[in-house]
Amino acid sequence: MQYDISHGSTAYATYARGYKGPAFNVFYNLTATGTNVIAPETSDSYEIGLKNTLLGGKLTLNLAAFYAKYKNFQANNPDLVAGVVVTRFTNAGDVSTRGVELDATLRPVRDLSITGGAAYTDAHVDKFNAPAGSATIPAGTPLGFAPKWKGNVSVDYRLRTGGFADVLLGAQGSYQSSELGLFAADAVQRQLGTIGAYSLVNLGAGLVSKNDRYKLTFQVRNLFDKSFAAAIANGGPGQAYRYQIPRDADRYFGVTGRVNF
């Protein structure tokens, strides 16, 4: 449903029903717990929001609130089959997510653009289907890789020189709160497998031809050399934890050239 409040403001509400069909595991030598049919996953999602164009088109501001409930959530589960660790498909249980989002774009003058966004998301387990004899993950446990807070802002400016090329200047910053990198029943493992909060800052400067056909950009990523992990897993040598380190976890420099035809 949509309602135009004014020429530059629109309110909306949506409902969606999702369905993911049944499935089977296809590994050989599965035990009886792995040969069953995976039940369909269903979801009910709701969203309400506002979309606004303000200040004569210079400011775009969007707000949204959402809620989604997933039943018979289909997920991968590590399992031991004939002495080999395999990934088995299971109905993990019921999960839900809710939150609010904001994004905005401001163009106060012709060549200056400021964009940003922020989101609060609470995604957690509602009911966990633990195999017989296994530990249960408590209701309310956050879902993996679902930080509660995320935000970003970027500023881009084009300096028109009147010469053969204009100068481009840009800066971007982002933040995310801590997130669960190791989804496990043991609370200690979840604590040790939590990826801490971190912020990143990127800078860029470049030259662009007047007709935007040629563009050369110099950039520095992760200006303050902030270290962080993209994922954490257990089961390493001596039961050590393994950290997957992404490229952006170290400061680096680069040059990008682009030609538009």
Coordinates of N, CA and C in Angstrom, one line a residue, residues 40-244:
P40 N 9.7 -27.5 4.1 CA 9.8 -26.2 3.4 C 10.0 -25.1 4.5
E41 N 10.7 -24.1 4.1 CA 10.9 -22.9 4.9 C 9.9 -21.8 4.5
T42 N 9.2 -21.2 5.4 CA 8.3 -20.1 5.1 C 8.6 -18.9 5.9
S43 N 8.2 -17.7 5.4 CA 8.5 -16.5 6.1 C 7.4 -15.5 5.9
D44 N 7.2 -14.7 6.9 CA 6.2 -13.6 6.8 C 7.0 -12.3 7.1
S45 N 7.0 -11.4 6.3 CA 7.7 -10.1 6.5 C 6.8 -8.9 6.3
Y46 N 7.1 -7.9 7.1 CA 6.3 -6.7 7.1 C 7.3 -5.5 7.1
E47 N 6.9 -4.4 6.4 CA 7.7 -3.2 6.3 C 6.8 -2.0 6.2
I48 N 7.1 -1.0 6.9 CA 6.5 0.3 6.8 C 7.6 1.4 6.6
G49 N 7.3 2.5 5.9 CA 8.3 3.4 5.7 C 7.9 4.7 5.1
L50 N 8.8 5.7 5.0 CA 8.6 7.0 4.4 C 9.7 7.3 3.5
K51 N 9.3 7.8 2.3 CA 10.3 8.2 1.3 C 10.1 9.7 1.1
N52 N 11.1 10.5 1.3 CA 11.0 12.0 1.2 C 12.0 12.6 0.3
T53 N 11.6 13.6 -0.5 CA 12.4 14.5 -1.2 C 12.2 15.9 -0.7
L54 N 13.2 16.5 -0.1 CA 13.1 17.8 0.6 C 14.0 18.8 0.0
L55 N 13.8 20.0 0.5 CA 14.7 21.2 0.1 C 14.8 21.3 -1.4
G56 N 13.7 21.2 -2.0 CA 13.7 21.4 -3.5 C 14.5 20.3 -4.2
G57 N 14.5 19.1 -3.7 CA 15.3 18.0 -4.4 C 16.7 17.9 -3.9
K58 N 17.2 18.8 -3.0 CA 18.6 18.6 -2.6 C 18.8 17.5 -1.6
L59 N 17.7 17.2 -0.8 CA 17.8 16.2 0.2 C 16.8 15.0 0.0
T60 N 17.3 13.8 -0.1 CA 16.5 12.6 -0.1 C 16.7 11.9 1.2
L61 N 15.6 11.6 1.9 CA 15.6 11.0 3.2 C 14.6 9.9 3.3
N62 N 15.0 8.7 3.6 CA 14.2 7.5 3.6 C 14.2 6.8 4.9
L63 N 13.1 6.4 5.5 CA 13.0 5.7 6.8 C 12.2 4.5 6.6
A64 N 12.6 3.4 7.3 CA 11.9 2.1 7.2 C 12.0 1.4 8.5
A65 N 10.9 0.6 8.8 CA 10.9 -0.3 9.9 C 10.4 -1.6 9.4
F66 N 11.0 -2.7 9.9 CA 10.7 -4.0 9.3 C 10.7 -5.1 10.4
Y67 N 10.0 -6.2 10.0 CA 9.9 -7.4 10.9 C 9.7 -8.6 10.0
A68 N 10.5 -9.7 10.2 CA 10.3 -10.9 9.4 C 10.5 -12.1 10.4
K69 N 9.6 -13.1 10.1 CA 9.6 -14.3 10.9 C 9.8 -15.5 10.0
Y70 N 10.8 -16.4 10.2 CA 11.1 -17.5 9.4 C 10.8 -18.8 10.2
K71 N 10.0 -19.7 9.6 CA 9.7 -21.0 10.3 C 10.4 -22.1 9.5
N72 N 10.8 -23.1 10.2 CA 11.6 -24.2 9.6 C 12.8 -23.7 8.8
F73 N 13.5 -22.8 9.4 CA 14.7 -22.1 8.8 C 15.6 -23.2 8.3
Q74 N 15.9 -23.2 7.0 CA 16.9 -24.1 6.4 C 18.3 -23.6 6.5
A75 N 19.2 -24.4 7.1 CA 20.6 -24.0 7.3 C 21.5 -25.2 7.2
N76 N 22.8 -24.8 7.0 CA 23.8 -25.9 6.9 C 24.3 -26.2 8.3
N77 N 24.6 -27.5 8.6 CA 25.0 -27.9 9.9 C 26.2 -28.9 9.7
P78 N 27.4 -28.6 10.2 CA 28.5 -29.6 10.1 C 28.2 -30.9 10.8
D79 N 28.5 -32.0 10.1 CA 28.2 -33.3 10.7 C 29.4 -34.3 10.3
L80 N 29.5 -35.3 11.1 CA 30.6 -36.3 10.9 C 30.0 -37.5 10.3
V81 N 30.4 -37.8 9.0 CA 29.9 -39.0 8.3 C 31.1 -39.8 7.9
A82 N 31.1 -41.1 8.4 CA 32.2 -42.0 8.1 C 33.6 -41.4 8.3
G83 N 33.7 -40.6 9.4 CA 34.9 -40.0 9.8 C 35.3 -38.8 9.1
V84 N 34.4 -38.3 8.2 CA 34.7 -37.1 7.5 C 33.6 -36.0 7.8
V85 N 34.1 -34.8 8.0 CA 33.2 -33.7 8.3 C 32.5 -33.2 7.0
V86 N 31.2 -33.2 7.0 CA 30.4 -32.8 5.8 C 29.5 -31.7 6.3
T87 N 28.9 -31.0 5.4 CA 27.9 -30.0 5.7 C 26.5 -30.6 5.3
R88 N 25.7 -30.7 6.4 CA 24.4 -31.3 6.2 C 23.3 -30.2 6.3
F89 N 22.3 -30.3 5.4 CA 21.2 -29.4 5.4 C 20.2 -29.8 6.4
T90 N 19.7 -28.9 7.3 CA 18.7 -29.2 8.3 C 17.7 -28.1 8.4
N91 N 16.6 -28.4 9.1 CA 15.7 -27.4 9.6 C 16.1 -27.0 10.9
A92 N 16.8 -25.8 11.0 CA 17.4 -25.4 12.2 C 16.4 -24.9 13.3
G93 N 15.2 -24.5 12.9 CA 14.2 -24.0 13.8 C 13.6 -22.7 13.3
D94 N 13.2 -21.8 14.2 CA 12.5 -20.6 13.9 C 13.4 -19.4 14.2
V95 N 13.5 -18.4 13.4 CA 14.3 -17.2 13.6 C 13.5 -16.0 13.2
S96 N 13.9 -14.8 13.7 CA 13.2 -13.6 13.4 C 14.1 -12.5 13.4
T97 N 13.8 -11.4 12.7 CA 14.6 -10.2 12.6 C 13.7 -9.0 12.5
R98 N 14.1 -8.0 13.2 CA 13.4 -6.7 13.2 C 14.4 -5.5 13.3
G99 N 13.9 -4.4 12.9 CA 14.8 -3.2 13.0 C 14.3 -2.0 12.2
V100 N 15.2 -1.0 12.2 CA 14.9 0.2 11.5 C 16.1 0.6 10.6
E101 N 15.8 1.3 9.5 CA 16.9 1.8 8.6 C 16.6 3.2 8.2
L102 N 17.7 3.9 8.0 CA 17.7 5.3 7.5 C 18.7 5.5 6.5
D103 N 18.4 6.1 5.4 CA 19.4 6.5 4.4 C 19.1 7.9 3.8
A104 N 20.1 8.6 3.5 CA 19.9 10.0 3.1 C 21.0 10.4 2.1
T105 N 20.6 11.3 1.2 CA 21.6 11.9 0.2 C 21.3 13.4 0.2
L106 N 22.4 14.2 0.4 CA 22.3 15.6 0.4 C 23.2 16.2 -0.6
R107 N 22.7 17.0 -1.5 CA 23.5 17.7 -2.5 C 23.2 19.2 -2.3
P108 N 24.0 19.8 -1.4 CA 23.7 21.3 -1.1 C 24.1 22.2 -2.2
V109 N 25.2 21.8 -3.0 CA 25.6 22.6 -4.2 C 25.8 21.6 -5.3
R110 N 26.1 22.1 -6.5 CA 26.1 21.3 -7.7 C 27.1 20.1 -7.6
D111 N 28.3 20.3 -7.1 CA 29.4 19.3 -7.2 C 29.7 18.7 -5.8
L112 N 28.9 18.9 -4.8 CA 29.1 18.2 -3.5 C 28.0 17.3 -3.2
S113 N 28.3 16.1 -2.9 CA 27.3 15.0 -2.5 C 27.7 14.4 -1.2
I114 N 26.8 14.3 -0.3 CA 27.0 13.7 1.0 C 25.9 12.6 1.1
T115 N 26.3 11.3 1.3 CA 25.4 10.2 1.4 C 25.7 9.5 2.7
G116 N 24.7 8.9 3.3 CA 24.9 8.1 4.5 C 23.7 7.2 4.8
G117 N 23.9 6.4 5.8 CA 22.8 5.5 6.2 C 23.2 4.9 7.5
A118 N 22.1 4.4 8.2 CA 22.3 3.8 9.5 C 21.2 2.7 9.7
A119 N 21.5 1.6 10.4 CA 20.5 0.6 10.6 C 20.7 0.0 11.9
Y120 N 19.6 -0.3 12.6 CA 19.6 -1.1 13.8 C 18.8 -2.4 13.5
T121 N 19.4 -3.6 13.7 CA 18.8 -4.8 13.4 C 19.0 -5.8 14.6
D122 N 17.9 -6.4 15.0 CA 17.9 -7.4 16.0 C 17.4 -8.7 15.4
A123 N 18.4 -9.6 15.1 CA 18.1 -10.9 14.5 C 18.5 -12.0 15.4
H124 N 17.6 -12.8 15.8 CA 17.9 -13.9 16.8 C 17.1 -15.1 16.6
V125 N 17.5 -16.1 17.4 CA 16.8 -17.4 17.4 C 15.6 -17.3 18.2
D126 N 14.5 -17.8 17.7 CA 13.2 -18.0 18.5 C 13.1 -19.4 19.0
K127 N 13.4 -20.4 18.2 CA 13.3 -21.8 18.6 C 14.3 -22.6 17.9
F128 N 15.2 -23.4 18.6 CA 16.2 -24.1 18.0 C 15.9 -25.6 18.0
N129 N 16.0 -26.2 16.8 CA 15.7 -27.7 16.8 C 17.1 -28.4 16.9
A130 N 17.4 -28.8 18.2 CA 18.6 -29.5 18.4 C 18.5 -31.0 18.1
P131 N 19.4 -31.6 17.5 CA 19.4 -33.1 17.3 C 19.4 -33.8 18.6
A132 N 18.9 -35.0 18.7 CA 18.9 -35.8 19.9 C 20.3 -35.9 20.5
G133 N 20.4 -35.5 21.8 CA 21.6 -35.6 22.5 C 22.5 -34.4 22.3
S134 N 22.1 -33.4 21.5 CA 23.0 -32.3 21.3 C 22.5 -31.1 22.2
A135 N 23.4 -30.2 22.4 CA 23.1 -29.0 23.2 C 22.2 -28.1 22.4
T136 N 21.3 -27.4 23.1 CA 20.4 -26.4 22.5 C 20.9 -25.0 22.5
I137 N 20.8 -24.3 21.4 CA 21.1 -22.9 21.4 C 19.9 -22.1 22.0
P138 N 20.1 -21.3 23.1 CA 19.0 -20.7 23.7 C 18.3 -19.7 22.8
A139 N 17.0 -19.6 23.0 CA 16.2 -18.6 22.4 C 16.7 -17.2 22.7
G140 N 16.8 -16.3 21.8 CA 17.3 -15.0 22.0 C 18.8 -14.9 21.5
T141 N 19.4 -16.0 21.2 CA 20.8 -15.9 20.8 C 20.9 -15.2 19.4
P142 N 21.8 -14.2 19.3 CA 21.8 -13.5 18.0 C 22.2 -14.4 16.8
L143 N 21.7 -14.2 15.7 CA 22.2 -14.9 14.5 C 23.6 -14.5 14.1
G144 N 24.2 -15.4 13.4 CA 25.6 -15.1 13.0 C 25.7 -14.0 12.0
F145 N 26.7 -13.2 12.1 CA 27.0 -12.1 11.1 C 25.9 -11.1 11.0
A146 N 25.3 -10.8 12.1 CA 24.1 -9.9 12.2 C 24.4 -8.8 13.2
P147 N 25.3 -7.8 13.0 CA 25.5 -6.8 14.0 C 24.3 -6.0 14.2
K148 N 24.1 -5.5 15.4 CA 22.9 -4.7 15.8 C 23.0 -3.3 15.1
W149 N 24.2 -2.8 15.0 CA 24.3 -1.4 14.5 C 25.3 -1.4 13.3
K150 N 24.9 -0.7 12.2 CA 25.7 -0.5 11.1 C 25.5 0.9 10.6
G151 N 26.5 1.6 10.1 CA 26.4 2.9 9.6 C 27.5 3.3 8.6
N152 N 27.2 4.2 7.7 CA 28.2 4.7 6.8 C 27.9 6.1 6.3
V153 N 29.0 6.8 5.9 CA 28.8 8.1 5.4 C 29.9 8.4 4.4
S154 N 29.6 9.1 3.3 CA 30.6 9.4 2.3 C 30.4 10.8 1.8
V155 N 31.5 11.4 1.4 CA 31.5 12.8 0.9 C 32.3 12.8 -0.4
D156 N 31.7 13.3 -1.4 CA 32.4 13.4 -2.7 C 32.2 14.8 -3.3
Y157 N 33.4 15.4 -3.7 CA 33.4 16.7 -4.2 C 34.1 16.8 -5.6
R158 N 33.6 17.5 -6.5 CA 34.2 17.7 -7.8 C 34.7 19.1 -8.0
L159 N 35.9 19.3 -8.0 CA 36.5 20.7 -8.2 C 36.7 20.9 -9.7
R160 N 35.9 21.9 -10.2 CA 36.0 22.2 -11.6 C 37.1 23.2 -11.9
T161 N 38.2 22.8 -12.6 CA 39.3 23.6 -12.7 C 39.3 24.5 -13.9
G162 N 38.5 24.2 -14.9 CA 38.5 24.9 -16.2 C 39.5 24.4 -17.1
G163 N 40.4 23.5 -16.7 CA 41.4 22.9 -17.5 C 41.0 21.6 -18.2
F164 N 42.0 20.8 -18.5 CA 41.7 19.6 -19.3 C 41.0 18.5 -18.4
A165 N 41.2 18.7 -17.0 CA 40.6 17.7 -16.2 C 40.1 18.3 -14.9
D166 N 39.1 17.8 -14.3 CA 38.6 18.3 -13.0 C 39.2 17.4 -11.9
V167 N 39.2 17.9 -10.7 CA 39.8 17.1 -9.5 C 38.6 16.5 -8.7
L168 N 38.8 15.3 -8.4 CA 37.8 14.6 -7.6 C 38.3 14.3 -6.2
L169 N 37.6 14.6 -5.1 CA 38.0 14.3 -3.8 C 36.9 13.5 -3.1
G170 N 37.3 12.5 -2.3 CA 36.2 11.7 -1.7 C 36.7 11.1 -0.4
A171 N 35.8 10.9 0.5 CA 36.1 10.2 1.8 C 34.9 9.4 2.2
Q172 N 35.2 8.2 2.8 CA 34.1 7.3 3.2 C 34.5 6.8 4.6
G173 N 33.4 6.7 5.4 CA 33.6 6.1 6.8 C 32.5 5.1 7.0
S174 N 32.8 4.0 7.8 CA 31.8 3.0 8.1 C 32.0 2.5 9.5
Y175 N 30.9 2.0 10.1 CA 31.0 1.5 11.4 C 30.1 0.3 11.6
Q176 N 30.5 -0.7 12.3 CA 29.5 -1.8 12.6 C 29.9 -2.3 14.0
S177 N 28.8 -2.6 14.8 CA 29.0 -3.1 16.1 C 29.4 -4.6 16.1
S178 N 29.7 -5.2 17.2 CA 30.2 -6.5 17.3 C 29.1 -7.5 16.7
E179 N 29.6 -8.6 16.2 CA 28.7 -9.6 15.6 C 29.2 -11.0 16.0
L180 N 28.3 -11.9 16.0 CA 28.6 -13.3 16.3 C 29.2 -14.0 15.1
G181 N 30.4 -14.4 15.2 CA 31.1 -15.1 14.1 C 31.1 -16.6 14.2
L182 N 30.8 -17.1 15.4 CA 30.8 -18.6 15.6 C 29.4 -18.9 16.3
F183 N 28.5 -19.5 15.5 CA 27.2 -19.9 16.0 C 27.3 -21.2 16.7
A184 N 27.3 -21.3 18.0 CA 27.5 -22.5 18.7 C 26.7 -22.5 20.0
A185 N 26.4 -23.8 20.5 CA 25.6 -23.9 21.7 C 26.3 -23.4 22.9
D186 N 27.6 -23.6 23.0 CA 28.4 -23.3 24.1 C 28.6 -21.7 24.2
A187 N 28.2 -21.1 25.3 CA 28.3 -19.7 25.5 C 29.7 -19.2 25.4
V188 N 30.7 -20.0 25.9 CA 32.1 -19.6 25.9 C 32.6 -19.5 24.5
Q189 N 32.2 -20.5 23.7 CA 32.6 -20.5 22.2 C 32.0 -19.3 21.5
R190 N 30.7 -19.0 21.8 CA 30.1 -17.8 21.2 C 30.9 -16.6 21.6
Q191 N 31.3 -16.5 22.8 CA 32.0 -15.3 23.3 C 33.4 -15.2 22.6
L192 N 34.1 -16.3 22.5 CA 35.4 -16.3 21.8 C 35.3 -16.2 20.3
G193 N 34.1 -16.5 19.8 CA 33.9 -16.4 18.4 C 33.2 -15.1 18.0
T194 N 33.2 -14.1 18.8 CA 32.5 -12.8 18.5 C 33.5 -11.9 17.9
I195 N 33.1 -11.3 16.7 CA 33.9 -10.3 16.0 C 33.6 -9.0 16.6
G196 N 34.7 -8.3 17.1 CA 34.5 -7.0 17.8 C 34.1 -5.9 16.9
A197 N 33.5 -4.8 17.4 CA 33.1 -3.7 16.6 C 34.4 -3.0 16.0
Y198 N 34.2 -2.4 14.8 CA 35.3 -1.7 14.2 C 34.7 -0.6 13.2
S199 N 35.6 0.3 12.9 CA 35.3 1.4 12.0 C 36.4 1.5 10.9
L200 N 36.0 1.9 9.7 CA 37.0 2.0 8.6 C 36.8 3.4 8.0
V201 N 38.0 3.9 7.5 CA 38.0 5.2 6.8 C 38.8 5.0 5.5
N202 N 38.2 5.4 4.4 CA 38.9 5.4 3.1 C 38.9 6.8 2.5
L203 N 40.0 7.1 1.8 CA 40.2 8.4 1.2 C 40.5 8.2 -0.3
G204 N 40.1 9.1 -1.1 CA 40.4 9.0 -2.5 C 40.5 10.4 -3.2
A205 N 41.4 10.4 -4.2 CA 41.6 11.7 -5.0 C 41.8 11.3 -6.4
G206 N 41.3 12.1 -7.4 CA 41.5 11.7 -8.7 C 41.3 12.8 -9.7
L207 N 41.5 12.4 -11.0 CA 41.3 13.4 -12.1 C 40.2 12.8 -13.0
V208 N 39.4 13.6 -13.6 CA 38.4 13.2 -14.5 C 38.3 14.2 -15.6
S209 N 38.2 13.7 -16.9 CA 38.1 14.6 -18.0 C 36.7 15.3 -18.0
K210 N 36.6 16.4 -18.7 CA 35.4 17.2 -18.6 C 34.2 16.4 -19.1
N211 N 34.4 15.5 -20.1 CA 33.2 14.8 -20.6 C 33.0 13.5 -19.9
D212 N 33.8 13.3 -18.8 CA 33.7 12.1 -17.9 C 34.1 10.8 -18.6
R213 N 34.8 10.9 -19.7 CA 35.3 9.7 -20.4 C 36.5 9.0 -19.8
Y214 N 37.4 9.8 -19.3 CA 38.6 9.3 -18.7 C 38.6 9.7 -17.2
K215 N 39.0 8.7 -16.4 CA 39.0 8.9 -14.9 C 40.2 8.1 -14.3
L216 N 41.0 8.8 -13.5 CA 42.1 8.2 -12.8 C 42.0 8.5 -11.3
T217 N 41.9 7.5 -10.5 CA 41.7 7.7 -9.1 C 42.8 7.1 -8.2
F218 N 43.3 7.8 -7.3 CA 44.2 7.3 -6.3 C 43.5 7.1 -5.0
Q219 N 43.7 6.0 -4.3 CA 42.9 5.7 -3.1 C 43.7 5.1 -2.0
V220 N 43.4 5.3 -0.8 CA 43.9 4.6 0.4 C 42.7 4.0 1.1
R221 N 42.8 2.7 1.3 CA 41.8 1.9 2.1 C 42.2 1.6 3.5
N222 N 41.3 1.7 4.4 CA 41.6 1.4 5.8 C 42.7 2.4 6.3
L223 N 42.4 3.7 6.2 CA 43.4 4.7 6.5 C 44.1 4.5 7.8
F224 N 43.4 4.1 8.9 CA 44.0 3.9 10.2 C 44.5 2.5 10.5
D225 N 44.6 1.7 9.5 CA 45.1 0.3 9.6 C 44.4 -0.5 10.7
K226 N 43.1 -0.5 10.6 CA 42.3 -1.2 11.6 C 42.3 -2.7 11.3
S227 N 42.7 -3.6 12.2 CA 42.6 -5.0 12.0 C 41.3 -5.6 12.5
F228 N 40.7 -6.5 11.7 CA 39.5 -7.1 12.1 C 39.4 -8.4 11.3
A229 N 38.5 -9.3 11.8 CA 38.3 -10.6 11.2 C 37.0 -10.6 10.5
A230 N 36.9 -11.3 9.3 CA 35.7 -11.4 8.6 C 34.9 -12.6 9.1
A231 N 35.5 -13.6 9.7 CA 34.9 -14.8 10.2 C 35.8 -15.5 11.2
I232 N 35.2 -16.2 12.2 CA 36.0 -17.0 13.2 C 35.4 -18.4 13.2
A233 N 36.2 -19.4 13.2 CA 35.8 -20.8 13.3 C 36.7 -21.5 14.2
N234 N 36.1 -22.6 14.9 CA 37.0 -23.4 15.7 C 37.4 -24.7 15.0
G235 N 38.1 -25.5 15.7 CA 38.6 -26.8 15.1 C 39.9 -26.7 14.3
G236 N 40.7 -25.7 14.6 CA 42.0 -25.6 14.0 C 43.0 -26.5 14.7
P237 N 44.3 -26.4 14.4 CA 45.3 -27.2 15.1 C 45.3 -27.0 16.6
G238 N 45.2 -28.1 17.3 CA 45.1 -28.1 18.8 C 43.9 -27.4 19.3
Q239 N 42.8 -27.5 18.5 CA 41.5 -26.9 18.8 C 41.6 -25.4 18.8
A240 N 42.6 -24.8 18.1 CA 42.7 -23.3 18.1 C 41.6 -22.8 17.2
Y241 N 41.4 -21.4 17.4 CA 40.4 -20.7 16.6 C 41.0 -20.2 15.4
R242 N 40.3 -20.3 14.3 CA 40.9 -19.8 13.0 C 40.2 -18.5 12.6
Y243 N 41.0 -17.5 12.2 CA 40.5 -16.2 11.9 C 40.6 -16.0 10.4
Q244 N 39.5 -15.7 9.7 CA 39.6 -15.3 8.3 C 39.8 -13.8 8.2

